[in-house]
Coordinates of C-alpha atoms and ligand atoms in Angstrom, one line a residue:
M12 CA -50.1 -25.2 141.0
S13 CA -47.5 -26.8 138.8
R14 CA -47.2 -25.9 135.2
P15 CA -45.9 -28.3 132.6
I16 CA -43.8 -26.6 129.9
D17 CA -43.1 -28.4 126.6
V18 CA -39.6 -27.2 125.7
L19 CA -40.0 -28.5 122.1
H20 CA -36.8 -30.4 121.9
L21 CA -35.4 -30.2 118.4
G22 CA -38.7 -28.6 117.5
R23 CA -40.7 -31.7 118.4
D24 CA -43.5 -31.5 120.9
R25 CA -44.2 -34.2 123.6
V26 CA -40.5 -35.2 124.1
I27 CA -39.2 -33.1 127.0
C28 CA -41.4 -31.5 129.7
A29 CA -40.1 -29.1 132.3
Y30 CA -42.2 -28.0 135.3
E31 CA -42.6 -24.6 137.0
I32 CA -44.1 -24.2 140.4
D33 CA -43.7 -20.6 141.9
G34 CA -40.4 -20.0 140.3
V35 CA -39.1 -23.5 141.0
I36 CA -38.2 -25.4 137.9
V37 CA -38.0 -29.2 137.9
D38 CA -35.6 -30.4 135.2
P39 CA -35.1 -27.5 132.8
G40 CA -34.1 -29.8 129.9
P41 CA -31.0 -29.2 127.7
S42 CA -29.5 -25.9 126.5
S43 CA -30.6 -26.6 122.9
S44 CA -34.2 -25.9 124.0
V45 CA -33.5 -23.4 126.8
E46 CA -34.7 -20.4 124.8
T47 CA -38.1 -22.0 124.5
L48 CA -38.2 -22.7 128.2
I49 CA -37.4 -19.1 129.0
D50 CA -39.9 -17.8 126.5
R51 CA -42.6 -20.0 127.9
L52 CA -41.8 -19.0 131.5
G53 CA -43.0 -15.5 130.5
P54 CA -42.5 -13.0 133.3
V55 CA -41.5 -15.8 135.8
E56 CA -37.8 -15.6 136.8
P57 CA -36.5 -19.0 137.9
R58 CA -35.1 -18.9 141.4
V59 CA -34.6 -22.7 142.1
L60 CA -33.8 -25.7 139.9
L61 CA -34.7 -29.1 141.3
L62 CA -32.9 -31.7 139.3
T63 CA -34.1 -35.3 139.3
H64 CA -30.8 -36.4 137.8
I65 CA -28.0 -35.0 135.6
H66 CA -28.7 -36.7 132.2
L67 CA -28.4 -33.9 129.6
D68 CA -32.0 -34.1 128.5
H69 CA -33.0 -33.2 132.0
A70 CA -30.3 -31.0 133.4
G71 CA -28.1 -30.0 130.4
A72 CA -29.1 -26.3 130.7
T73 CA -28.3 -25.9 134.4
G74 CA -24.9 -24.1 133.9
V75 CA -26.4 -21.8 131.2
L76 CA -29.3 -20.9 133.4
C77 CA -27.0 -20.2 136.4
R78 CA -25.0 -17.8 134.2
R79 CA -28.2 -16.0 133.1
Y80 CA -29.8 -15.9 136.6
P81 CA -27.1 -15.0 139.2
K82 CA -29.3 -15.9 142.2
L83 CA -30.4 -19.3 140.9
K84 CA -30.0 -22.2 143.3
V85 CA -29.6 -25.8 142.3
Y86 CA -30.6 -29.0 144.1
V87 CA -29.2 -32.4 142.9
H88 CA -28.3 -35.7 144.4
E89 CA -24.8 -35.8 146.0
L90 CA -23.6 -38.4 143.5
G91 CA -24.5 -36.1 140.6
A92 CA -23.3 -32.8 142.1
P93 CA -19.5 -33.2 141.2
H94 CA -20.5 -33.8 137.5
L95 CA -22.3 -30.5 137.3
V96 CA -19.3 -28.6 138.7
D97 CA -17.0 -30.4 136.3
P98 CA -19.0 -31.8 133.4
S99 CA -16.1 -33.5 131.6
K100 CA -16.9 -37.1 132.7
L101 CA -20.6 -36.5 132.0
L102 CA -19.8 -35.2 128.5
K103 CA -17.4 -38.2 127.8
S104 CA -20.1 -40.7 128.8
A105 CA -22.8 -38.9 126.8
G106 CA -20.4 -38.6 123.9
R107 CA -20.1 -42.4 123.7
L108 CA -23.8 -42.6 123.2
Y109 CA -24.4 -39.6 120.9
G110 CA -21.1 -39.1 119.1
D111 CA -21.2 -36.2 116.6
D112 CA -24.8 -35.3 117.4
M113 CA -23.9 -34.0 120.9
W114 CA -24.1 -30.3 120.1
E115 CA -27.2 -30.5 118.0
L116 CA -29.0 -32.6 120.6
W117 CA -27.9 -30.8 123.8
G118 CA -26.1 -27.5 123.0
E119 CA -23.8 -26.0 125.5
V120 CA -23.1 -27.8 128.8
A121 CA -21.6 -25.1 131.0
P122 CA -20.1 -25.9 134.4
V123 CA -22.2 -25.0 137.4
P124 CA -20.5 -22.9 140.2
E125 CA -20.2 -25.1 143.2
E126 CA -21.6 -22.5 145.6
R127 CA -25.0 -22.6 143.8
I128 CA -25.4 -26.3 144.5
T129 CA -27.1 -28.0 147.4
A130 CA -26.4 -31.7 147.4
L131 CA -29.2 -34.1 148.4
K132 CA -29.3 -37.6 149.9
G133 CA -33.0 -38.2 149.9
G134 CA -35.2 -37.9 153.0
E135 CA -35.0 -34.1 153.3
T136 CA -37.5 -31.4 152.5
V137 CA -36.4 -28.5 150.4
E138 CA -38.3 -25.5 149.1
G139 CA -41.6 -27.2 150.1
F140 CA -40.7 -30.4 148.3
R141 CA -40.1 -33.8 150.0
V142 CA -37.1 -35.5 148.4
A143 CA -36.7 -39.3 147.9
Y144 CA -33.7 -41.2 146.7
T145 CA -35.0 -43.1 143.7
P146 CA -32.1 -45.0 141.9
G147 CA -32.6 -47.6 139.2
H148 CA -32.6 -45.5 136.0
A149 CA -29.6 -43.6 137.3
S150 CA -27.6 -44.1 140.5
H151 CA -28.0 -40.4 141.4
H152 CA -31.8 -40.1 140.7
V153 CA -34.1 -38.3 143.2
S154 CA -37.8 -37.6 143.0
Y155 CA -39.7 -34.7 144.5
L156 CA -43.2 -34.4 146.1
H157 CA -44.7 -31.0 146.4
E158 CA -46.1 -31.2 149.9
D159 CA -48.9 -28.6 149.6
D160 CA -50.5 -29.9 146.4
G161 CA -49.5 -33.5 146.3
A162 CA -47.9 -33.4 142.8
A163 CA -44.9 -35.6 142.4
F164 CA -42.0 -35.0 139.9
V165 CA -40.3 -38.2 139.1
G166 CA -37.9 -37.6 136.2
D167 CA -37.4 -40.9 134.4
V168 CA -38.3 -43.3 137.3
A169 CA -41.9 -43.7 136.3
G170 CA -41.0 -44.3 132.6
V171 CA -41.8 -42.7 129.3
R172 CA -45.5 -42.2 128.3
I173 CA -46.5 -39.9 125.4
P174 CA -50.0 -38.5 125.6
P175 CA -52.7 -39.2 124.7
Y176 CA -51.7 -42.9 125.0
P177 CA -51.4 -44.8 128.2
Y178 CA -48.6 -47.0 126.8
V179 CA -45.4 -46.9 128.9
I180 CA -41.8 -47.9 128.2
A181 CA -38.9 -48.1 130.7
P182 CA -36.0 -45.8 129.8
T183 CA -33.0 -48.0 130.3
P184 CA -29.9 -46.3 128.8
P185 CA -26.3 -47.2 130.1
P186 CA -24.4 -46.9 132.3
D187 CA -26.2 -47.6 135.6
I188 CA -29.5 -49.4 135.1
D189 CA -30.4 -51.5 138.2
V190 CA -33.8 -53.2 137.9
E191 CA -34.1 -54.2 141.6
A192 CA -33.3 -50.7 142.8
W193 CA -35.7 -49.3 140.3
M194 CA -38.6 -51.5 141.6
D195 CA -37.8 -50.3 145.1
S196 CA -37.9 -46.7 143.8
L197 CA -41.3 -47.3 142.2
H198 CA -42.5 -48.6 145.6
T199 CA -41.2 -45.4 147.3
I200 CA -43.1 -43.3 144.8
A201 CA -46.3 -45.4 145.2
C202 CA -46.2 -44.8 149.0
W203 CA -46.4 -41.1 148.4
N204 CA -50.0 -41.5 147.2
A205 CA -49.3 -38.5 145.0
K206 CA -52.2 -36.9 143.1
S207 CA -50.1 -36.8 139.9
L208 CA -46.8 -37.9 138.5
G209 CA -44.8 -35.4 136.5
L210 CA -42.9 -37.3 133.9
T211 CA -40.1 -35.6 131.9
H212 CA -41.1 -37.7 128.9
F213 CA -43.9 -36.6 128.9
G214 CA -46.3 -34.7 131.0
Q215 CA -48.5 -35.1 134.1
V216 CA -50.3 -38.4 134.8
T217 CA -53.2 -38.5 137.2
S218 CA -54.1 -42.2 137.0
V219 CA -51.1 -42.8 139.4
A220 CA -51.7 -46.4 140.5
D221 CA -52.6 -47.6 137.0
H222 CA -49.6 -45.9 135.6
L223 CA -47.1 -47.3 138.2
H224 CA -48.5 -50.8 137.4
R225 CA -47.9 -50.3 133.7
M226 CA -44.4 -49.1 134.5
R227 CA -43.5 -52.1 136.6
T228 CA -44.8 -54.4 133.9
A229 CA -42.9 -52.5 131.2
L230 CA -39.6 -52.7 133.1
V231 CA -39.9 -56.4 133.9
Q232 CA -40.9 -57.2 130.3
S233 CA -38.1 -55.1 128.8
A234 CA -35.4 -56.5 131.1
E235 CA -36.5 -60.1 130.4
R236 CA -36.5 -59.4 126.7
A237 CA -33.0 -58.0 126.8
R238 CA -31.9 -61.1 128.6
M239 CA -33.5 -63.6 126.2
K240 CA -33.2 -61.8 122.8
D241 CA -30.4 -60.2 120.7
E242 CA -30.3 -56.5 120.1
E243 CA -32.0 -56.6 116.7
T244 CA -35.0 -58.6 118.0
F245 CA -35.2 -56.4 121.1
I246 CA -35.4 -53.3 119.0
A247 CA -37.8 -54.8 116.4
R248 CA -40.2 -56.0 119.1
M249 CA -40.1 -52.7 120.9
E250 CA -40.9 -50.8 117.7
E251 CA -43.8 -53.2 116.9
N252 CA -45.2 -52.7 120.3
M253 CA -45.0 -48.9 120.2
L254 CA -46.7 -48.8 116.8
D255 CA -49.4 -51.2 117.9
A256 CA -50.1 -49.1 121.0
T257 CA -49.8 -45.5 119.6
D258 CA -49.2 -44.0 116.1
A259 CA -46.3 -43.2 113.8
A260 CA -45.8 -39.6 115.0
T261 CA -45.9 -40.7 118.7
V262 CA -43.3 -43.4 118.0
E263 CA -41.0 -40.6 116.8
C264 CA -41.4 -39.0 120.2
F265 CA -40.6 -42.2 122.0
E266 CA -37.5 -42.8 119.9
Q267 CA -36.3 -39.2 120.5
A268 CA -36.8 -39.5 124.2
A269 CA -35.5 -43.0 124.6
P270 CA -33.7 -44.5 121.6
P271 CA -34.4 -48.3 121.5
D272 CA -30.7 -49.2 120.8
Q273 CA -29.7 -47.4 124.0
L274 CA -32.5 -49.2 126.0
Y275 CA -31.0 -52.5 124.9
M276 CA -27.4 -51.4 125.7
G277 CA -28.3 -50.4 129.3
L278 CA -30.1 -53.7 130.0
E279 CA -27.4 -55.8 128.3
R280 CA -24.9 -54.1 130.6
Y281 CA -27.1 -54.6 133.6
W282 CA -27.3 -58.4 133.0
R283 CA -23.6 -58.7 132.2
K284 CA -22.6 -56.9 135.4
K285 CA -25.0 -59.1 137.4
A286 CA -23.5 -62.2 136.0
E287 CA -19.9 -61.2 136.9
Ligands
LIG304 ZN1 -32.3 -40.1 132.3

């Protein structure tokens, strides 16, 4: 059985969810919330990290956890692996988005010893999980299906949805949004017929087909809006929609998990690259 763990990012609930299944952790979250993760794991000692991708809100604590648990093994897509070993490029790229808030948001980003890492391509089975390559949100994104119990762990591919509301947004930060690849990845996940989808933002969804439909619609709508409207209009519409569909406290969770200005930036860049 998989256990969702709210790591209370910056003290807020319903922003970042890690998962634990028999000592396997899917996406531990950042170092800034790693003490909460360890605390909530209780007596469980993590033995494996399955990373969906290397964005700091998902995988920032990987190096710190490797230091703390000398036997910990790490699985990550082959395009992400070099940036765990040497996080300098990752930090530079995140620094452009987060500026002076880097430390407060993410904490330490320690390098991961190369010998701990198994690089994935997608298509393999590791530790009882089927792996699929699921780019679109990030070029190095993979998803995992627990073969025994049918629970899928999909990182950011299936969007951001904050309980108790069914409203979904597509997280589209720079630099490598690819809408077509993302739609294909959603199809890959749909074909799993999983009994649940574990979202990092936030929690496990059991209405899988309905959720994937909402996610496709959200992605297409957001991409079209970024193509037709300027940044200010894009952000205003998104905030209106979120507030209509949820409540003020939940909007804060959405904005912490997926800042609307970044969502515009990622899509604007996608359209610009496509036009070139
Ligand atoms: Zn991400």
